[in-house]
């Protein structure tokens, strides 16, 4: 049995292989995207933690000056 995909003449096992490759590549792209977003989130959390620490230090210095 010959399967044709949009006139490209892709048949049987080759067609299935292409589909699995496409799904696998999309999963890799999604995982890469999620990993990048996770690292950006961690970096932003660290940035705001540093800002909070600086504010704490500034308030302590103001209290001790009085």
Coordinates of C-alpha atoms in Angstrom, one line a residue:
X1 CA 0.0 0.0 0.0
X2 CA 1.4 3.3 -1.0
X3 CA 0.7 6.4 1.1
X4 CA 1.1 9.8 -0.6
X5 CA 1.5 13.0 1.3
X6 CA 0.5 16.1 -0.5
X7 CA 2.0 15.0 -3.8
X8 CA 5.5 14.6 -2.4
X9 CA 5.4 10.8 -3.0
X10 CA 6.5 10.0 0.6
X11 CA 5.6 6.4 1.3
X12 CA 4.9 4.1 4.3
X13 CA 7.8 3.8 6.7
X14 CA 9.5 6.9 5.4
X15 CA 6.4 8.9 6.2
X16 CA 6.2 7.5 9.7
X17 CA 9.9 8.2 10.2
X18 CA 9.4 11.8 9.2
X19 CA 6.5 12.2 11.5
X20 CA 8.4 10.8 14.5
X21 CA 11.4 13.0 13.6
X22 CA 9.1 16.0 13.5
X23 CA 7.5 15.2 16.9
X24 CA 10.9 14.5 18.5
X25 CA 12.4 17.8 17.1
X26 CA 9.3 19.7 18.4
X27 CA 9.8 18.2 21.9
X28 CA 13.5 19.2 21.9
X29 CA 12.6 22.7 20.9
X30 CA 10.0 22.9 23.6
X31 CA 12.4 21.5 26.2
X32 CA 15.1 24.0 25.1
X33 CA 12.5 26.8 25.4
X34 CA 11.4 25.7 28.9
X35 CA 15.0 25.4 30.1
X36 CA 15.8 28.9 28.8
X37 CA 12.7 30.3 30.5
X38 CA 13.6 28.5 33.7
X39 CA 17.2 30.0 33.7
X40 CA 15.8 33.5 33.0
X41 CA 13.4 33.1 35.9
X42 CA 16.2 32.0 38.2
X43 CA 18.3 35.0 37.1
X44 CA 15.4 37.4 37.7
X45 CA 14.8 35.9 41.2
X46 CA 18.5 36.4 42.0
X47 CA 18.4 40.0 40.7
X48 CA 15.4 40.8 42.9
X49 CA 16.9 39.0 45.9
X50 CA 20.0 41.2 45.5
X51 CA 17.8 44.3 45.4
X52 CA 16.0 43.2 48.5
X53 CA 19.3 42.6 50.3
X54 CA 20.5 46.0 49.3
X55 CA 17.3 47.6 50.6
X56 CA 17.6 45.7 53.9
X57 CA 21.2 47.0 54.3
X58 CA 20.2 50.5 53.5
X59 CA 17.4 50.5 56.1
X60 CA 19.7 49.0 58.7
X61 CA 22.2 51.8 58.0
X62 CA 19.5 54.4 58.3
X63 CA 18.3 53.0 61.6
X64 CA 21.8 52.9 63.0
X65 CA 22.5 56.5 62.0
X66 CA 19.8 57.8 64.3

